[in-house]
């Protein structure tokens, strides 16, 4: 399965992609996670991406396409993948076709529908493990022990781009730059829309049904 997740910030792409990756035994490739790792490792990529991400704007297409081209060349992506956070512009979508579009499995694209009002509530209460990237929500899915990850015990923190100003910019970038990507895939008849509102398990079942 070659699956792309499209959805606004905080719509549950990471939460659902992690589960699907386990169930289907394919890698979850999150460009946001890759950039955050680069920042944590202090690489040149991280140095360039950090101020852009902190604002909530998009990193350049050239940088992102390069990252995905390298990642797709790894052997674990041959049998399938779940792309979370890429493509985010029509230019990225066109380039992705050139990178993975020729295999026997067609690309499938899933758009999670969540209105902006719900996004703000989700993101303001999100916490992420600084160690393994596990995603929590202080109301719906809090860690068992305050501020510590259930899985690896590392600190659970708010992401630096989860402040109100950056979230507004991320939402604006989604509407202006990423929604046209959904239109691009709709025209190719590979887009499925899934309602992202409701308990995480229910959304997961809706996603599985849409993939049958
Ligand atoms: P990225 O990391 O991709 O962030 P994002 O798209 O803004 O998405 P999020 O990670 O914020 O949310 P999500 O949809 O994964 O939701 P989650 O599952 O965590 O990108 C960050 C930045 O990197 C970008 O702004 C950009 O600068 C840069 N970047 C990355 N890729 C790029 C690209 N291709 N081109 C250019 N720049 C790029 O869920 C959110 C919260 O809601 C959690 O607390 C969760 O527990 C909770 N939740 C989940 N599901 C539910 C539910 N059903 N009900 C209630 N709560 C729920």
PDB file of C-alpha atoms and ligand atoms in Angstrom:
ATOM      1  CA  UNK A   1       0.000   0.000   0.000  1.00  0.00           C
ATOM      2  CA  UNK A   2       1.253   3.451  -0.944  1.00  0.00           C
ATOM      3  CA  UNK A   3      -0.776   5.875   1.088  1.00  0.00           C
ATOM      4  CA  UNK A   4      -0.655   9.640   1.443  1.00  0.00           C
ATOM      5  CA  UNK A   5      -2.335  11.439   4.330  1.00  0.00           C
ATOM      6  CA  UNK A   6      -3.593  14.962   3.738  1.00  0.00           C
ATOM      7  CA  UNK A   7      -5.191  16.988   6.499  1.00  0.00           C
ATOM      8  CA  UNK A   8      -4.904  20.245   8.395  1.00  0.00           C
ATOM      9  CA  UNK A   9      -2.463  20.553  11.306  1.00  0.00           C
ATOM     10  CA  UNK A  10      -3.775  18.593  14.279  1.00  0.00           C
ATOM     11  CA  UNK A  11      -6.283  16.598  12.220  1.00  0.00           C
ATOM     12  CA  UNK A  12      -4.843  13.299  13.465  1.00  0.00           C
ATOM     13  CA  UNK A  13      -2.546  12.366  10.569  1.00  0.00           C
ATOM     14  CA  UNK A  14       0.286  11.296  12.869  1.00  0.00           C
ATOM     15  CA  UNK A  15      -2.017   9.486  15.332  1.00  0.00           C
ATOM     16  CA  UNK A  16      -3.707   7.453  12.591  1.00  0.00           C
ATOM     17  CA  UNK A  17      -0.626   6.925  10.411  1.00  0.00           C
ATOM     18  CA  UNK A  18       1.297   5.343  13.313  1.00  0.00           C
ATOM     19  CA  UNK A  19      -1.526   2.809  13.850  1.00  0.00           C
ATOM     20  CA  UNK A  20      -1.942   2.016  10.169  1.00  0.00           C
ATOM     21  CA  UNK A  21       1.803   1.503   9.799  1.00  0.00           C
ATOM     22  CA  UNK A  22       1.754  -1.114  12.568  1.00  0.00           C
ATOM     23  CA  UNK A  23      -1.317  -2.892  11.184  1.00  0.00           C
ATOM     24  CA  UNK A  24      -0.057  -2.969   7.578  1.00  0.00           C
ATOM     25  CA  UNK A  25       3.633  -3.426   8.455  1.00  0.00           C
ATOM     26  CA  UNK A  26       4.839  -0.563   6.297  1.00  0.00           C
ATOM     27  CA  UNK A  27       6.902   2.479   7.301  1.00  0.00           C
ATOM     28  CA  UNK A  28       5.286   5.674   8.546  1.00  0.00           C
ATOM     29  CA  UNK A  29       7.193   8.474   6.880  1.00  0.00           C
ATOM     30  CA  UNK A  30       6.483  11.817   8.527  1.00  0.00           C
ATOM     31  CA  UNK A  31       8.310  14.803   7.049  1.00  0.00           C
ATOM     32  CA  UNK A  32       7.523  16.819  10.199  1.00  0.00           C
ATOM     33  CA  UNK A  33       9.215  14.125  12.357  1.00  0.00           C
ATOM     34  CA  UNK A  34      12.190  13.994   9.977  1.00  0.00           C
ATOM     35  CA  UNK A  35      12.645  17.761  10.208  1.00  0.00           C
ATOM     36  CA  UNK A  36      12.305  17.738  14.010  1.00  0.00           C
ATOM     37  CA  UNK A  37      14.957  15.000  14.164  1.00  0.00           C
ATOM     38  CA  UNK A  38      17.264  17.096  11.978  1.00  0.00           C
ATOM     39  CA  UNK A  39      16.761  20.035  14.355  1.00  0.00           C
ATOM     40  CA  UNK A  40      17.476  17.845  17.404  1.00  0.00           C
ATOM     41  CA  UNK A  41      20.625  16.484  15.699  1.00  0.00           C
ATOM     42  CA  UNK A  42      21.803  20.003  14.817  1.00  0.00           C
ATOM     43  CA  UNK A  43      22.255  19.215  11.107  1.00  0.00           C
ATOM     44  CA  UNK A  44      22.405  21.827   8.324  1.00  0.00           C
ATOM     45  CA  UNK A  45      18.879  20.821   7.270  1.00  0.00           C
ATOM     46  CA  UNK A  46      17.661  21.329  10.839  1.00  0.00           C
ATOM     47  CA  UNK A  47      19.366  24.718  11.037  1.00  0.00           C
ATOM     48  CA  UNK A  48      17.576  25.856   7.873  1.00  0.00           C
ATOM     49  CA  UNK A  49      14.189  24.380   8.789  1.00  0.00           C
ATOM     50  CA  UNK A  50      13.965  25.460  12.458  1.00  0.00           C
ATOM     51  CA  UNK A  51      13.022  29.156  12.031  1.00  0.00           C
ATOM     52  CA  UNK A  52      10.557  28.362   9.230  1.00  0.00           C
ATOM     53  CA  UNK A  53       8.815  25.643  11.264  1.00  0.00           C
ATOM     54  CA  UNK A  54       8.692  27.836  14.374  1.00  0.00           C
ATOM     55  CA  UNK A  55       6.710  30.403  12.353  1.00  0.00           C
ATOM     56  CA  UNK A  56       4.381  27.726  10.971  1.00  0.00           C
ATOM     57  CA  UNK A  57       5.385  28.349   7.344  1.00  0.00           C
ATOM     58  CA  UNK A  58       6.392  25.676   4.824  1.00  0.00           C
ATOM     59  CA  UNK A  59       9.979  24.609   4.206  1.00  0.00           C
ATOM     60  CA  UNK A  60      11.032  25.007   0.539  1.00  0.00           C
ATOM     61  CA  UNK A  61       9.882  22.471  -2.055  1.00  0.00           C
ATOM     62  CA  UNK A  62      13.474  21.797  -3.147  1.00  0.00           C
ATOM     63  CA  UNK A  63      14.573  20.792   0.352  1.00  0.00           C
ATOM     64  CA  UNK A  64      11.491  18.649   0.969  1.00  0.00           C
ATOM     65  CA  UNK A  65      11.617  16.843  -2.377  1.00  0.00           C
ATOM     66  CA  UNK A  66      15.292  16.040  -1.744  1.00  0.00           C
ATOM     67  CA  UNK A  67      14.465  14.550   1.671  1.00  0.00           C
ATOM     68  CA  UNK A  68      11.672  12.392   0.238  1.00  0.00           C
ATOM     69  CA  UNK A  69      13.736  11.252  -2.741  1.00  0.00           C
ATOM     70  CA  UNK A  70      16.457   9.998  -0.331  1.00  0.00           C
ATOM     71  CA  UNK A  71      13.929   8.374   1.999  1.00  0.00           C
ATOM     72  CA  UNK A  72      12.072   6.583  -0.791  1.00  0.00           C
ATOM     73  CA  UNK A  73      15.339   5.079  -1.993  1.00  0.00           C
ATOM     74  CA  UNK A  74      15.605   3.062   1.266  1.00  0.00           C
ATOM     75  CA  UNK A  75      14.721  -0.618   1.025  1.00  0.00           C
ATOM     76  CA  UNK A  76      11.881  -0.567   3.595  1.00  0.00           C
ATOM     77  CA  UNK A  77       9.809   1.761   1.362  1.00  0.00           C
ATOM     78  CA  UNK A  78       9.746  -0.707  -1.526  1.00  0.00           C
ATOM     79  CA  UNK A  79       6.756  -2.719  -0.281  1.00  0.00           C
ATOM     80  CA  UNK A  80       4.747   0.376   0.636  1.00  0.00           C
ATOM     81  CA  UNK A  81       4.605   3.420   2.902  1.00  0.00           C
ATOM     82  CA  UNK A  82       2.382   5.920   4.610  1.00  0.00           C
ATOM     83  CA  UNK A  83       3.384   9.473   3.823  1.00  0.00           C
ATOM     84  CA  UNK A  84       2.338  11.956   6.508  1.00  0.00           C
ATOM     85  CA  UNK A  85       3.001  15.619   5.730  1.00  0.00           C
ATOM     86  CA  UNK A  86       4.130  15.210   2.125  1.00  0.00           C
ATOM     87  CA  UNK A  87       3.177  16.392  -0.476  1.00  0.00           C
ATOM     88  CA  UNK A  88       2.053  19.728   0.897  1.00  0.00           C
ATOM     89  CA  UNK A  89       2.165  21.716  -2.344  1.00  0.00           C
ATOM     90  CA  UNK A  90       1.187  20.869  -5.907  1.00  0.00           C
ATOM     91  CA  UNK A  91       4.861  21.125  -6.919  1.00  0.00           C
ATOM     92  CA  UNK A  92       5.702  18.440  -4.310  1.00  0.00           C
ATOM     93  CA  UNK A  93       2.840  16.245  -5.584  1.00  0.00           C
ATOM     94  CA  UNK A  94       4.090  16.500  -9.167  1.00  0.00           C
ATOM     95  CA  UNK A  95       7.643  15.630  -8.096  1.00  0.00           C
ATOM     96  CA  UNK A  96       6.385  12.692  -6.017  1.00  0.00           C
ATOM     97  CA  UNK A  97       4.803  11.201  -9.142  1.00  0.00           C
ATOM     98  CA  UNK A  98       8.248  11.149 -10.698  1.00  0.00           C
ATOM     99  CA  UNK A  99       9.748   9.466  -7.605  1.00  0.00           C
ATOM    100  CA  UNK A 100       7.195   6.729  -6.826  1.00  0.00           C
ATOM    101  CA  UNK A 101       4.516   6.949  -9.507  1.00  0.00           C
ATOM    102  CA  UNK A 102       5.711   4.114 -11.708  1.00  0.00           C
ATOM    103  CA  UNK A 103       5.256   1.066  -9.452  1.00  0.00           C
ATOM    104  CA  UNK A 104       2.458  -1.484  -9.761  1.00  0.00           C
ATOM    105  CA  UNK A 105       0.578  -0.255  -6.652  1.00  0.00           C
ATOM    106  CA  UNK A 106      -1.198   3.032  -7.343  1.00  0.00           C
ATOM    107  CA  UNK A 107      -0.861   5.910  -4.882  1.00  0.00           C
ATOM    108  CA  UNK A 108      -3.878   6.244  -2.618  1.00  0.00           C
ATOM    109  CA  UNK A 109      -4.666   9.522  -0.948  1.00  0.00           C
ATOM    110  CA  UNK A 110      -6.690   9.984   2.179  1.00  0.00           C
ATOM    111  CA  UNK A 111      -7.902  13.385   3.290  1.00  0.00           C
ATOM    112  CA  UNK A 112      -8.888  13.746   6.953  1.00  0.00           C
ATOM    113  CA  UNK A 113     -11.688  16.280   7.325  1.00  0.00           C
ATOM    114  CA  UNK A 114     -11.588  18.269  10.567  1.00  0.00           C
ATOM    115  CA  UNK A 115     -12.947  21.815  10.891  1.00  0.00           C
ATOM    116  CA  UNK A 116     -10.635  24.615  12.030  1.00  0.00           C
ATOM    117  CA  UNK A 117     -12.469  25.103  15.384  1.00  0.00           C
ATOM    118  CA  UNK A 118     -11.668  21.527  16.441  1.00  0.00           C
ATOM    119  CA  UNK A 119      -8.027  21.899  15.351  1.00  0.00           C
ATOM    120  CA  UNK A 120      -7.262  24.655  17.806  1.00  0.00           C
ATOM    121  CA  UNK A 121      -8.622  22.626  20.742  1.00  0.00           C
ATOM    122  CA  UNK A 122      -6.697  19.510  19.703  1.00  0.00           C
ATOM    123  CA  UNK A 123      -3.400  21.277  19.196  1.00  0.00           C
ATOM    124  CA  UNK A 124      -3.528  23.370  22.355  1.00  0.00           C
ATOM    125  CA  UNK A 125      -3.806  20.178  24.444  1.00  0.00           C
ATOM    126  CA  UNK A 126      -1.403  18.027  22.391  1.00  0.00           C
ATOM    127  CA  UNK A 127       1.796  16.808  24.012  1.00  0.00           C
ATOM    128  CA  UNK A 128       4.536  14.903  22.174  1.00  0.00           C
ATOM    129  CA  UNK A 129       7.220  12.606  23.585  1.00  0.00           C
ATOM    130  CA  UNK A 130      10.644  14.205  23.178  1.00  0.00           C
ATOM    131  CA  UNK A 131      12.159  10.716  22.982  1.00  0.00           C
ATOM    132  CA  UNK A 132      10.058   8.520  20.685  1.00  0.00           C
ATOM    133  CA  UNK A 133       7.548  10.994  19.206  1.00  0.00           C
ATOM    134  CA  UNK A 134       4.461   9.309  20.738  1.00  0.00           C
ATOM    135  CA  UNK A 135       1.458  11.636  20.571  1.00  0.00           C
ATOM    136  CA  UNK A 136      -0.739  12.432  23.588  1.00  0.00           C
ATOM    137  CA  UNK A 137      -3.677  14.698  24.305  1.00  0.00           C
ATOM    138  CA  UNK A 138      -4.122  16.025  27.850  1.00  0.00           C
ATOM    139  CA  UNK A 139      -7.878  15.397  27.770  1.00  0.00           C
ATOM    140  CA  UNK A 140      -8.456  12.430  25.412  1.00  0.00           C
ATOM    141  CA  UNK A 141      -5.247  10.453  25.755  1.00  0.00           C
ATOM    142  CA  UNK A 142      -3.018  11.701  28.584  1.00  0.00           C
ATOM    143  CA  UNK A 143       0.177   9.882  29.639  1.00  0.00           C
ATOM    144  CA  UNK A 144      -0.387   7.632  32.689  1.00  0.00           C
ATOM    145  CA  UNK A 145       2.299   9.460  34.681  1.00  0.00           C
ATOM    146  CA  UNK A 146       2.267  13.247  34.389  1.00  0.00           C
ATOM    147  CA  UNK A 147       4.632  14.537  31.656  1.00  0.00           C
ATOM    148  CA  UNK A 148       6.352  11.177  31.081  1.00  0.00           C
ATOM    149  CA  UNK A 149       5.922   8.966  28.028  1.00  0.00           C
ATOM    150  CA  UNK A 150       4.150   5.631  28.679  1.00  0.00           C
ATOM    151  CA  UNK A 151       6.357   3.908  26.104  1.00  0.00           C
ATOM    152  CA  UNK A 152       9.888   5.181  26.673  1.00  0.00           C
ATOM    153  CA  UNK A 153       9.726   7.293  29.866  1.00  0.00           C
ATOM    154  CA  UNK A 154      11.109  10.436  28.193  1.00  0.00           C
ATOM    155  CA  UNK A 155       9.610  13.863  28.834  1.00  0.00           C
ATOM    156  CA  UNK A 156       6.302  14.692  27.161  1.00  0.00           C
ATOM    157  CA  UNK A 157       6.295  18.285  25.911  1.00  0.00           C
ATOM    158  CA  UNK A 158       4.346  20.834  23.846  1.00  0.00           C
ATOM    159  CA  UNK A 159       5.785  21.321  20.337  1.00  0.00           C
ATOM    160  CA  UNK A 160       7.358  24.756  19.760  1.00  0.00           C
ATOM    161  CA  UNK A 161       5.087  25.345  16.734  1.00  0.00           C
ATOM    162  CA  UNK A 162       1.924  24.595  18.726  1.00  0.00           C
ATOM    163  CA  UNK A 163       1.516  28.215  19.897  1.00  0.00           C
ATOM    164  CA  UNK A 164      -1.494  30.241  18.732  1.00  0.00           C
ATOM    165  CA  UNK A 165       0.327  32.423  16.171  1.00  0.00           C
ATOM    166  CA  UNK A 166       2.129  29.505  14.491  1.00  0.00           C
ATOM    167  CA  UNK A 167      -1.044  27.392  14.431  1.00  0.00           C
ATOM    168  CA  UNK A 168      -2.870  30.209  12.637  1.00  0.00           C
ATOM    169  CA  UNK A 169      -0.065  30.393  10.062  1.00  0.00           C
ATOM    170  CA  UNK A 170      -0.084  26.576   9.641  1.00  0.00           C
ATOM    171  CA  UNK A 171      -3.833  26.569   9.052  1.00  0.00           C
ATOM    172  CA  UNK A 172      -3.487  29.362   6.511  1.00  0.00           C
ATOM    173  CA  UNK A 173      -0.703  27.426   4.734  1.00  0.00           C
ATOM    174  CA  UNK A 174      -2.919  24.347   4.677  1.00  0.00           C
ATOM    175  CA  UNK A 175      -5.845  26.176   3.073  1.00  0.00           C
ATOM    176  CA  UNK A 176      -3.737  28.095   0.544  1.00  0.00           C
ATOM    177  CA  UNK A 177      -0.986  25.602  -0.360  1.00  0.00           C
ATOM    178  CA  UNK A 178      -2.118  22.082   0.600  1.00  0.00           C
ATOM    179  CA  UNK A 179      -5.836  21.992  -0.250  1.00  0.00           C
ATOM    180  CA  UNK A 180      -4.917  22.358  -3.961  1.00  0.00           C
ATOM    181  CA  UNK A 181      -3.014  19.055  -3.505  1.00  0.00           C
ATOM    182  CA  UNK A 182      -6.335  17.385  -2.619  1.00  0.00           C
ATOM    183  CA  UNK A 183      -7.826  18.842  -5.809  1.00  0.00           C
ATOM    184  CA  UNK A 184      -4.806  17.543  -7.763  1.00  0.00           C
ATOM    185  CA  UNK A 185      -5.456  13.975  -6.510  1.00  0.00           C
ATOM    186  CA  UNK A 186      -9.245  14.271  -6.854  1.00  0.00           C
ATOM    187  CA  UNK A 187      -8.743  14.907 -10.568  1.00  0.00           C
ATOM    188  CA  UNK A 188      -6.761  11.647 -10.716  1.00  0.00           C
ATOM    189  CA  UNK A 189      -9.597   9.829  -8.922  1.00  0.00           C
ATOM    190  CA  UNK A 190      -7.381   8.511  -6.103  1.00  0.00           C
ATOM    191  CA  UNK A 191      -8.652  10.712  -3.255  1.00  0.00           C
ATOM    192  CA  UNK A 192     -10.825   9.408  -0.412  1.00  0.00           C
ATOM    193  CA  UNK A 193     -12.265  11.797   2.158  1.00  0.00           C
ATOM    194  CA  UNK A 194     -12.706  10.576   5.739  1.00  0.00           C
ATOM    195  CA  UNK A 195     -14.460  12.365   8.585  1.00  0.00           C
ATOM    196  CA  UNK A 196     -11.758  12.920  11.238  1.00  0.00           C
ATOM    197  CA  UNK A 197     -14.156  13.858  14.050  1.00  0.00           C
ATOM    198  CA  UNK A 198     -14.935  11.328  16.788  1.00  0.00           C
ATOM    199  CA  UNK A 199     -12.928   8.943  18.977  1.00  0.00           C
ATOM    200  CA  UNK A 200      -9.540   7.874  17.570  1.00  0.00           C
ATOM    201  CA  UNK A 201     -10.670   4.208  17.253  1.00  0.00           C
ATOM    202  CA  UNK A 202     -13.751   5.191  15.245  1.00  0.00           C
ATOM    203  CA  UNK A 203     -11.748   7.382  12.880  1.00  0.00           C
ATOM    204  CA  UNK A 204      -9.298   4.498  12.455  1.00  0.00           C
ATOM    205  CA  UNK A 205     -12.099   2.104  11.466  1.00  0.00           C
ATOM    206  CA  UNK A 206     -13.465   4.662   8.991  1.00  0.00           C
ATOM    207  CA  UNK A 207     -10.012   4.923   7.434  1.00  0.00           C
ATOM    208  CA  UNK A 208      -9.663   1.138   7.165  1.00  0.00           C
ATOM    209  CA  UNK A 209     -13.090   0.896   5.498  1.00  0.00           C
ATOM    210  CA  UNK A 210     -12.197   3.615   3.005  1.00  0.00           C
ATOM    211  CA  UNK A 211      -9.110   1.629   1.986  1.00  0.00           C
ATOM    212  CA  UNK A 212     -10.967  -1.599   1.132  1.00  0.00           C
TER     213      UNK A 212
HETATM  214  P1  LIG B   1       3.969  18.333  10.673  1.00  0.00           P
HETATM  215  O1  LIG B   1       4.723  17.716  11.765  1.00  0.00           O
HETATM  216  O2  LIG B   1       3.572  17.507   9.495  1.00  0.00           O
HETATM  217  O3  LIG B   1       2.705  19.058  11.318  1.00  0.00           O
HETATM  218  P2  LIG B   1       1.185  19.302  10.852  1.00  0.00           P
HETATM  219  O4  LIG B   1       0.829  18.939   9.461  1.00  0.00           O
HETATM  220  O5  LIG B   1       0.911  20.696  11.259  1.00  0.00           O
HETATM  221  O6  LIG B   1       0.412  18.226  11.593  1.00  0.00           O
HETATM  222  P3  LIG B   1       0.512  17.920  13.095  1.00  0.00           P
HETATM  223  O7  LIG B   1       1.681  17.023  13.391  1.00  0.00           O
HETATM  224  O8  LIG B   1       0.434  19.206  13.883  1.00  0.00           O
HETATM  225  O9  LIG B   1      -0.873  17.188  13.355  1.00  0.00           O
HETATM  226  P4  LIG B   1      -1.406  15.764  12.974  1.00  0.00           P
HETATM  227  O10 LIG B   1      -2.403  15.884  11.865  1.00  0.00           O
HETATM  228  O11 LIG B   1      -0.308  14.759  12.824  1.00  0.00           O
HETATM  229  O12 LIG B   1      -2.247  15.476  14.292  1.00  0.00           O
HETATM  230  P5  LIG B   1      -1.922  14.540  15.553  1.00  0.00           P
HETATM  231  O13 LIG B   1      -2.095  13.107  15.192  1.00  0.00           O
HETATM  232  O14 LIG B   1      -0.631  14.953  16.223  1.00  0.00           O
HETATM  233  O15 LIG B   1       4.771  19.576  10.071  1.00  0.00           O
HETATM  234  C1  LIG B   1       5.346  20.533  10.934  1.00  0.00           C
HETATM  235  C2  LIG B   1       6.073  21.596  10.096  1.00  0.00           C
HETATM  236  O16 LIG B   1       7.127  20.982   9.316  1.00  0.00           O
HETATM  237  C3  LIG B   1       5.217  22.329   9.049  1.00  0.00           C
HETATM  238  O17 LIG B   1       4.500  23.402   9.609  1.00  0.00           O
HETATM  239  C4  LIG B   1       6.306  22.793   8.053  1.00  0.00           C
HETATM  240  O18 LIG B   1       6.996  23.913   8.540  1.00  0.00           O
HETATM  241  C5  LIG B   1       7.279  21.619   8.036  1.00  0.00           C
HETATM  242  N1  LIG B   1       6.971  20.630   6.981  1.00  0.00           N
HETATM  243  C6  LIG B   1       6.661  19.295   7.164  1.00  0.00           C
HETATM  244  N2  LIG B   1       6.448  18.703   5.986  1.00  0.00           N
HETATM  245  C7  LIG B   1       6.599  19.655   5.027  1.00  0.00           C
HETATM  246  C8  LIG B   1       6.474  19.651   3.613  1.00  0.00           C
HETATM  247  N3  LIG B   1       6.139  18.535   2.933  1.00  0.00           N
HETATM  248  N4  LIG B   1       6.698  20.819   2.939  1.00  0.00           N
HETATM  249  C9  LIG B   1       7.049  21.936   3.597  1.00  0.00           C
HETATM  250  N5  LIG B   1       7.182  22.024   4.935  1.00  0.00           N
HETATM  251  C10 LIG B   1       6.955  20.882   5.660  1.00  0.00           C
HETATM  252  O19 LIG B   1      -3.158  14.957  16.485  1.00  0.00           O
HETATM  253  C11 LIG B   1      -3.235  16.247  17.074  1.00  0.00           C
HETATM  254  C12 LIG B   1      -3.790  16.160  18.514  1.00  0.00           C
HETATM  255  O20 LIG B   1      -5.146  15.725  18.434  1.00  0.00           O
HETATM  256  C13 LIG B   1      -3.064  15.136  19.402  1.00  0.00           C
HETATM  257  O21 LIG B   1      -3.008  15.631  20.716  1.00  0.00           O
HETATM  258  C14 LIG B   1      -3.944  13.877  19.315  1.00  0.00           C
HETATM  259  O22 LIG B   1      -3.836  13.089  20.491  1.00  0.00           O
HETATM  260  C15 LIG B   1      -5.317  14.505  19.155  1.00  0.00           C
HETATM  261  N6  LIG B   1      -6.234  13.683  18.353  1.00  0.00           N
HETATM  262  C16 LIG B   1      -5.918  12.915  17.266  1.00  0.00           C
HETATM  263  N7  LIG B   1      -7.024  12.318  16.782  1.00  0.00           N
HETATM  264  C17 LIG B   1      -8.050  12.750  17.576  1.00  0.00           C
HETATM  265  C18 LIG B   1      -9.466  12.480  17.577  1.00  0.00           C
HETATM  266  N8  LIG B   1     -10.031  11.653  16.684  1.00  0.00           N
HETATM  267  N9  LIG B   1     -10.224  13.101  18.522  1.00  0.00           N
HETATM  268  C19 LIG B   1      -9.660  13.927  19.438  1.00  0.00           C
HETATM  269  N10 LIG B   1      -8.337  14.196  19.505  1.00  0.00           N
HETATM  270  C20 LIG B   1      -7.545  13.617  18.566  1.00  0.00           C
END
